[in-house]
Short mmCIF file of C-alpha atoms and ligand atoms in Angstrom, two decimals:
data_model
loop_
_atom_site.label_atom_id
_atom_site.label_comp_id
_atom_site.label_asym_id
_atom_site.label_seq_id
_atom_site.Cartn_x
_atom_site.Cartn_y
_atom_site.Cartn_z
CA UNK A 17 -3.30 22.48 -8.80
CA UNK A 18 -3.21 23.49 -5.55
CA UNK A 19 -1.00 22.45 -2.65
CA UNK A 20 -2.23 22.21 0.94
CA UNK A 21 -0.16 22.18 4.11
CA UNK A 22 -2.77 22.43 7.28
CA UNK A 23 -5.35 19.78 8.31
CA UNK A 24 -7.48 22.44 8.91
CA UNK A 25 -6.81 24.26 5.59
CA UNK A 26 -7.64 20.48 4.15
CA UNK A 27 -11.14 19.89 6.01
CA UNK A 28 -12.35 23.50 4.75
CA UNK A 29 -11.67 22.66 1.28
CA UNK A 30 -13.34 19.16 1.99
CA UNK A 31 -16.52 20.27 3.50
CA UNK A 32 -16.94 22.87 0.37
CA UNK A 33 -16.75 20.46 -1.46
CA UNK A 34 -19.27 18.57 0.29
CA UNK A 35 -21.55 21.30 0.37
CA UNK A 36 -22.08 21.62 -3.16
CA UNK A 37 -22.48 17.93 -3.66
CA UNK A 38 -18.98 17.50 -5.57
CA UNK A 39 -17.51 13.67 -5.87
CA UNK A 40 -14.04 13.79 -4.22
CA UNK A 41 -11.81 10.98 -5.52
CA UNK A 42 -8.38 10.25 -2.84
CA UNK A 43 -4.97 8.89 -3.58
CA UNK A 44 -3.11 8.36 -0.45
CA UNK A 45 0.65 8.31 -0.59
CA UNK A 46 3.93 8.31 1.10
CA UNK A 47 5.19 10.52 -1.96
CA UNK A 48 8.45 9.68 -4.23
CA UNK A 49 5.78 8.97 -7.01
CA UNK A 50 5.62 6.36 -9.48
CA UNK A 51 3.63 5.26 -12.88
CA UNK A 52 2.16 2.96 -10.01
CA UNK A 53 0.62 5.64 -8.19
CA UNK A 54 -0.30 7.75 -10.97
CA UNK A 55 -2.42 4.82 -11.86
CA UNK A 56 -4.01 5.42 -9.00
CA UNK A 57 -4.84 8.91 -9.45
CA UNK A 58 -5.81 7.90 -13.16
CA UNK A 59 -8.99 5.58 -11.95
CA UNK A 60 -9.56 7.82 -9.05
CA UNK A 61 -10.49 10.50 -12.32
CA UNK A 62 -12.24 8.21 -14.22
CA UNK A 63 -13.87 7.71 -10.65
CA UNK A 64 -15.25 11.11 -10.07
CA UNK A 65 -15.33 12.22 -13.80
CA UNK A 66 -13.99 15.99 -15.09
CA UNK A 67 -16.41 17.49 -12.72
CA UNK A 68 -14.97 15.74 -9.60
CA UNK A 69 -12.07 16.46 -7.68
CA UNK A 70 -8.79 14.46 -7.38
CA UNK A 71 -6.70 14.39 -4.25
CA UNK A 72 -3.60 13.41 -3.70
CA UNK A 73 -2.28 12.64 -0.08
CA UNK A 74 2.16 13.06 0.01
CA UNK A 75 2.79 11.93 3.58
CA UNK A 76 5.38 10.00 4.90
CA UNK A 77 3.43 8.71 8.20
CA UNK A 78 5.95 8.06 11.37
CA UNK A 79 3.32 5.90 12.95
CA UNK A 80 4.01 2.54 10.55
CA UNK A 81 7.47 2.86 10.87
CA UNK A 82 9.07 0.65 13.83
CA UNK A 83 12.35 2.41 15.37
CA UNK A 84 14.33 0.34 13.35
CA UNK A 85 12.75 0.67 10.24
CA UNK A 86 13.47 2.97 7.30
CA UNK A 87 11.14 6.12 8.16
CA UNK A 88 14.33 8.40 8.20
CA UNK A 89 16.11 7.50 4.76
CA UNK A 90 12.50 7.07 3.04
CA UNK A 91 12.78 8.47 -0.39
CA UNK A 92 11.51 12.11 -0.93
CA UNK A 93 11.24 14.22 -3.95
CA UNK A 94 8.43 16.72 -3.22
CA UNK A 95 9.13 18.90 -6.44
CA UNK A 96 9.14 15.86 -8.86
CA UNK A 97 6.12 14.89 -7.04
CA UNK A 98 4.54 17.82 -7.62
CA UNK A 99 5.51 17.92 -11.39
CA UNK A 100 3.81 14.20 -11.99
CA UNK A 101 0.81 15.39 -9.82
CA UNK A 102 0.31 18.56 -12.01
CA UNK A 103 0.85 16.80 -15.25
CA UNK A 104 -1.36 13.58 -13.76
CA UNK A 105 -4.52 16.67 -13.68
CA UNK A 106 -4.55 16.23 -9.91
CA UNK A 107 -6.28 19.02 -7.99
CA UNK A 108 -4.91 19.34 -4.97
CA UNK A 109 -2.19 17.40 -3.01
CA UNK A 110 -2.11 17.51 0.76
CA UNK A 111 1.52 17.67 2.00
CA UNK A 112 1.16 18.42 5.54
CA UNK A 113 3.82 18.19 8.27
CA UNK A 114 4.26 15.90 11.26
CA UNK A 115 2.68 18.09 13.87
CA UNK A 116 0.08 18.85 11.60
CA UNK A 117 -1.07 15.37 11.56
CA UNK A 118 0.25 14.48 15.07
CA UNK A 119 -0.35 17.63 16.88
CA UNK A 120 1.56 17.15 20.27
CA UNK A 121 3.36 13.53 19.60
CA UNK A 122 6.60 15.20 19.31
CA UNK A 123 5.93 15.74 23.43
CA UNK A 124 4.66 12.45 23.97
CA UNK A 125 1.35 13.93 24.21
CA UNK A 126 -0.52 11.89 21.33
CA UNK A 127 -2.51 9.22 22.60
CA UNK A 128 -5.43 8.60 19.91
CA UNK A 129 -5.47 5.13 17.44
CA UNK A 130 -7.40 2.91 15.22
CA UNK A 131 -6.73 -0.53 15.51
CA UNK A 132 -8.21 -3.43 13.39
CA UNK A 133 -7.78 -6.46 15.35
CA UNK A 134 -8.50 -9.45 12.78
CA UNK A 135 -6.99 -9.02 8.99
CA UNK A 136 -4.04 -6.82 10.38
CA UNK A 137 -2.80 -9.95 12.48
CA UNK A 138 -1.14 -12.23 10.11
CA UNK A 139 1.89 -11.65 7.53
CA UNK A 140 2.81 -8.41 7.44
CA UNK A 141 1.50 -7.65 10.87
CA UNK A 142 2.91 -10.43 12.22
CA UNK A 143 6.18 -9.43 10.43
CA UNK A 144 6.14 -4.96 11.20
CA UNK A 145 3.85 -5.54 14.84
CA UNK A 146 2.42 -2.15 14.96
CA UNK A 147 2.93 -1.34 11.12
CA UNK A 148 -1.16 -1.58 10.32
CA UNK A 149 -1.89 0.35 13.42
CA UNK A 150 -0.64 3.64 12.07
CA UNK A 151 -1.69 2.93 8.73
CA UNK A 152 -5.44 2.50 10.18
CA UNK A 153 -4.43 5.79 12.04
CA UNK A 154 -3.53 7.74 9.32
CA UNK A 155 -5.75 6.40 6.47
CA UNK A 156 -8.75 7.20 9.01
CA UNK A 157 -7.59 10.49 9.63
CA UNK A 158 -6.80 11.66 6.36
CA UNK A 159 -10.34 10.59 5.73
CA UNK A 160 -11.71 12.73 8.11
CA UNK A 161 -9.50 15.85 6.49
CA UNK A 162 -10.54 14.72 2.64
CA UNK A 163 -14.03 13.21 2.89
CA UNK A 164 -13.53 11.41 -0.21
CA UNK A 165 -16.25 10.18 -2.06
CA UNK A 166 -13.98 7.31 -2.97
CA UNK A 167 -10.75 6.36 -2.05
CA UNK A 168 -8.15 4.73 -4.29
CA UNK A 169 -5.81 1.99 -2.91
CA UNK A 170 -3.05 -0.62 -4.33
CA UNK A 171 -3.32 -4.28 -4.82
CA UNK A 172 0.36 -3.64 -4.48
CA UNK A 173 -0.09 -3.92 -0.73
CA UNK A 174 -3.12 -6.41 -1.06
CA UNK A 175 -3.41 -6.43 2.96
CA UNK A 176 -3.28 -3.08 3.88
CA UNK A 177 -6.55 -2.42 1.46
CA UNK A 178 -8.14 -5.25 2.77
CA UNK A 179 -7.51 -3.83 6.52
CA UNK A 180 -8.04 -0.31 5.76
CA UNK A 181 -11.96 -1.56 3.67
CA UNK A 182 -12.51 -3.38 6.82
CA UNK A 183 -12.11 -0.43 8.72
CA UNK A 184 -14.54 1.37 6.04
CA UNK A 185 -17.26 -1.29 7.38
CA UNK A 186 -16.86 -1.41 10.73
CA UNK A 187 -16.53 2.18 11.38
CA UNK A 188 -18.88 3.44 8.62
CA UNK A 189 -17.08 5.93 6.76
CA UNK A 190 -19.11 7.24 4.36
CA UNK A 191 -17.15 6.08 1.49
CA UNK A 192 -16.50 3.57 -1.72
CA UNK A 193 -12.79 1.71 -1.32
CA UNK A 194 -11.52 0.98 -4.88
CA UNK A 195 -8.69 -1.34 -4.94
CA UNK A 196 -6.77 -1.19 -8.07
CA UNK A 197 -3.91 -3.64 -9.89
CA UNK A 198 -0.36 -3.69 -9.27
CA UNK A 199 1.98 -1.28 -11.92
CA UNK A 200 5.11 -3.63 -12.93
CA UNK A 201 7.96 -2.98 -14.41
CA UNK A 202 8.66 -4.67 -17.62
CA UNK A 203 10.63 -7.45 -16.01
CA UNK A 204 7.61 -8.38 -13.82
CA UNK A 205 8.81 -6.44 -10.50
CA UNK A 206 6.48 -4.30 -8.52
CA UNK A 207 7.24 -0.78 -8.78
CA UNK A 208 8.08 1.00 -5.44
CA UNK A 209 9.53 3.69 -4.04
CA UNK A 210 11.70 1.59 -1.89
CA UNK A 211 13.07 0.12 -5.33
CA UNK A 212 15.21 2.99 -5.48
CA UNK A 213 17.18 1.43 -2.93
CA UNK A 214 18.57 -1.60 -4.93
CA UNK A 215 22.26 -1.43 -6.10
CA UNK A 216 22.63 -2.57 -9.47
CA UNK A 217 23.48 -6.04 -9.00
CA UNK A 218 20.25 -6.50 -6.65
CA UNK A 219 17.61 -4.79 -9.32
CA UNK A 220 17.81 -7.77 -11.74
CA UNK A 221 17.91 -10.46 -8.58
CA UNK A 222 13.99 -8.59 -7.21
CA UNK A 223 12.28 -9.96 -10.16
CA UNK A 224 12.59 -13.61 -8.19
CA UNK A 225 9.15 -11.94 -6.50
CA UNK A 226 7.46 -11.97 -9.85
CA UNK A 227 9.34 -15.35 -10.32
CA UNK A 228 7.72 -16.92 -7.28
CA UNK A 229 4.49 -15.75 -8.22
CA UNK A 230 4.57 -17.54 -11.84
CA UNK A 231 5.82 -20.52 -10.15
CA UNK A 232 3.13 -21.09 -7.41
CA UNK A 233 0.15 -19.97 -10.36
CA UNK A 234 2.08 -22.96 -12.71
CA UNK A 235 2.14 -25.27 -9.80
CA UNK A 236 -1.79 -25.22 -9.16
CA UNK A 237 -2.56 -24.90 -12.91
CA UNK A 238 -0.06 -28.05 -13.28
CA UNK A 239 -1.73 -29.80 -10.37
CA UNK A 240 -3.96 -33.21 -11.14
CA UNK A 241 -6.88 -32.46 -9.05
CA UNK A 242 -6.04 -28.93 -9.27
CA UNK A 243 -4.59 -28.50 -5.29
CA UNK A 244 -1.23 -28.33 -4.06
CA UNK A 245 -0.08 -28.63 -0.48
CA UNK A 246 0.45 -25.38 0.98
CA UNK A 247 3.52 -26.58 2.76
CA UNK A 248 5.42 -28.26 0.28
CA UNK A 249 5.04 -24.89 -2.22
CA UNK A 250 5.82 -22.59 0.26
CA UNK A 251 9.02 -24.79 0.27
CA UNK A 252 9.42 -24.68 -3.19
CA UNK A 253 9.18 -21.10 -3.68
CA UNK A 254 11.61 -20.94 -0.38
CA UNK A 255 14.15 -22.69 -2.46
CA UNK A 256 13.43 -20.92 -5.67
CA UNK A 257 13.70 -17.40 -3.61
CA UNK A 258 17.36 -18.83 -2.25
CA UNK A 259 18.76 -19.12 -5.57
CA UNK A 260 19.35 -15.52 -5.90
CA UNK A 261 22.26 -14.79 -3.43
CA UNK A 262 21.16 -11.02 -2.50
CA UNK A 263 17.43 -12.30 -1.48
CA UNK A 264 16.39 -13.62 1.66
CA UNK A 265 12.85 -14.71 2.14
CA UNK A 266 10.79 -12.90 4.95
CA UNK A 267 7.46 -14.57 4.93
CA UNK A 268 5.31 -16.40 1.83
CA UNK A 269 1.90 -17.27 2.79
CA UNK A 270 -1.08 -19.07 0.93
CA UNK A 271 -4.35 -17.30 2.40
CA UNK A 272 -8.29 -17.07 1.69
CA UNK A 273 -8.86 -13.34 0.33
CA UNK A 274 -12.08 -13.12 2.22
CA UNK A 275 -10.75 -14.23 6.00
CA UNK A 276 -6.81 -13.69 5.17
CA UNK A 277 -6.59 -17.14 7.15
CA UNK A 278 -3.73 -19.54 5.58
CA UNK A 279 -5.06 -22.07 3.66
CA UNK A 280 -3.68 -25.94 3.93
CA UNK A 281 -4.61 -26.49 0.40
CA UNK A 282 -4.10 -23.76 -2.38
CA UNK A 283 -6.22 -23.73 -5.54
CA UNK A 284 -7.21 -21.33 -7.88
CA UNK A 285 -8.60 -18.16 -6.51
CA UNK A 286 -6.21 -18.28 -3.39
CA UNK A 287 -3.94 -15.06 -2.70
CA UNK A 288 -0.43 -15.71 -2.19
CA UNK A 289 1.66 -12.69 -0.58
CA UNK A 290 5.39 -12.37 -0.74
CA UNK A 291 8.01 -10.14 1.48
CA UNK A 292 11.71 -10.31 0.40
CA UNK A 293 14.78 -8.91 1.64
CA UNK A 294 17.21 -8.12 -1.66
CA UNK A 295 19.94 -6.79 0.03
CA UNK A 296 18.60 -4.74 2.51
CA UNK A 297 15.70 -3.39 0.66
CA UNK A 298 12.09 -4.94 1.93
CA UNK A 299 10.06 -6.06 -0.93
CA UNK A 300 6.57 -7.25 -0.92
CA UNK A 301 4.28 -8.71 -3.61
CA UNK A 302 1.05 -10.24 -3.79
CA UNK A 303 -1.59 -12.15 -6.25
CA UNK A 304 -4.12 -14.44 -6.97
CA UNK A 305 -3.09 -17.81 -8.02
P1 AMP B 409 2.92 4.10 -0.92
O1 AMP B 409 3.30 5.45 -1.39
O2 AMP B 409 3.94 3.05 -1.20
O3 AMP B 409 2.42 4.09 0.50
O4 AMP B 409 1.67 3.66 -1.79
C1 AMP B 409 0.53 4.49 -1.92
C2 AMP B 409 -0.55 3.73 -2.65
O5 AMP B 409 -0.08 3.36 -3.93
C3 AMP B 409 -0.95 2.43 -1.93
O6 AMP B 409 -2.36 2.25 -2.08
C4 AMP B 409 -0.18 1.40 -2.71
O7 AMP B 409 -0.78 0.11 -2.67
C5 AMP B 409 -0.22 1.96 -4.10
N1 AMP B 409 0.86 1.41 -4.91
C6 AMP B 409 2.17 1.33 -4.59
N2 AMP B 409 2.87 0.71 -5.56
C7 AMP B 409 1.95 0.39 -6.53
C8 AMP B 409 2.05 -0.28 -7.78
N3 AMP B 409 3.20 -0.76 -8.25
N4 AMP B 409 0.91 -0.45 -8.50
C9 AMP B 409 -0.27 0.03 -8.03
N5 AMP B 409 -0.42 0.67 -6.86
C10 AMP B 409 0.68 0.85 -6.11
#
């Protein structure tokens, strides 16, 4: 396994790749690895086969962090990283540093973004403004360093995929977006990297997440005609999300997968996503009803 530090360093390997026709199969990460993410790297083999290369991307990106958000305190364990990388058969990770991918921002003297203006609005853009922008930034740019044949992504963080596939379209990288299901732990929660930040009396109070998510699938399933007011079970789940003392609900929205738009009615085959404080920790979850 190798380990690469230098955009430049990255693109060379890319474009040898390239050259002799190889499939290139892309993780991106922000690092402080899970069974979640290995996942990821698992179908990203599968993907691109023995004969195919598997990269991994450990990068913490500054750019879809807001000042008061947790960019400096983000988990980091580059060695145990490493170690699950290695024993995950990943070929190379790319671990490069902030000037690296931000050459002059440090001086104020960055001044290049991607912006999706449509699926990046609602929920969690609404809730982190100028969160998707640097995730469009970065995801595009690592692009350009990896050249991936495909590119593996979370259902985890169901919007960000669907922003960052949109982006695939309209910009026409030359790519194949995978999206692949969400990891839990046995109790039903998410895993996360920011899950490391729950104290011991918040851990068992995050699986209300998980919770939520059983109730609204029950409530449509229960549901004469099969619909349910969007209002009156966001409510519900509101109310079912206050029961745990340490949780405070952010957003919970009802939306069409293929627009994002908030539905009025939900029925089977509508996405609901979740954000949560517990504590202070930031949770987010998302499914299909
Ligand atoms: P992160 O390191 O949190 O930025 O996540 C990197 C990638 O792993 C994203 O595509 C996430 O959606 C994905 N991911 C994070 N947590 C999980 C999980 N529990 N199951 C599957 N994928 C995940």
């Amino acid at each position: 396994m190798k380990i690469v530090t230098t955009a430049a360093g990255m693109q060379r390997l890319a474009r040898g790749w390239q050259g002799q026709g190889m499939k290139v199969g892309f993780v991106p990460t922000m690092g402080y690895l899970h069974a979640g993410h290995i996942s990821l790297v698992e179908r990203a083999r599968r993907l691109v086969g023995r004969a195919g290369v598997v990269v991994v991307s450990i990068y913490v990106n500054p750019t879809q962090f807001a000042p008061h958000e947790d960019l400096a305190k983000y988990p980091r364990d580059f060695k145990r990283d490493s170690a699950l990388c290695r024993a995950a058969g990943v070929d190379v990770i790319f671990a490069p540093p902030d000037p690296e991918m931000y050459p002059g921002r440090a001086t104020g003297d960055y001044s290049t973004y991607v912006v999706e203006e449509t699926l990046a609005q609602g929920m969690e853009g609404a809730a982190r403004p100028t969160h998707f922008r640097g995730v469009t930034t970065v995801v595009a740019k690592l692009f350009h360093l990896v050249l991936p044949t495909v590119a593996v992504f979370g259902a985890k963080d169901w919007q960000q995929a669907a922003v960052v596939q949109r982006m695939v379209r309209d910009l026409n990288f030359p790519l194949r977006l995978v999206v692949a299901p969400t990891h839990r732990e046995a109790d039903g929660l998410a895993m996360s990297s920011r899950n490391k930040y729950l104290s011991a009396e918040e851990r068992p109070q995050a699986t209300i997440l998980w919770r939520a998510m059983q109730r609204a699938k029950a409530a449509v399933r229960e549901a004469e005609n099969g619909a349910v007011a969007a209002a009156a079970l966001k409510q519900e789940l509101a109310a079912l999300i206050a029961t745990q003392p340490a949780a405070r609900l952010d957003y919970v929205e009802f939306f069409d997968p293929a627009t994002l738009r908030p539905v009025a009615e939900v029925r089977r085959g509508a996405q609901l996503a979740l954000a949560v404080f517990v504590g202070r920790t930031r949770l987010i979850d998302n499914g299909r009803v």
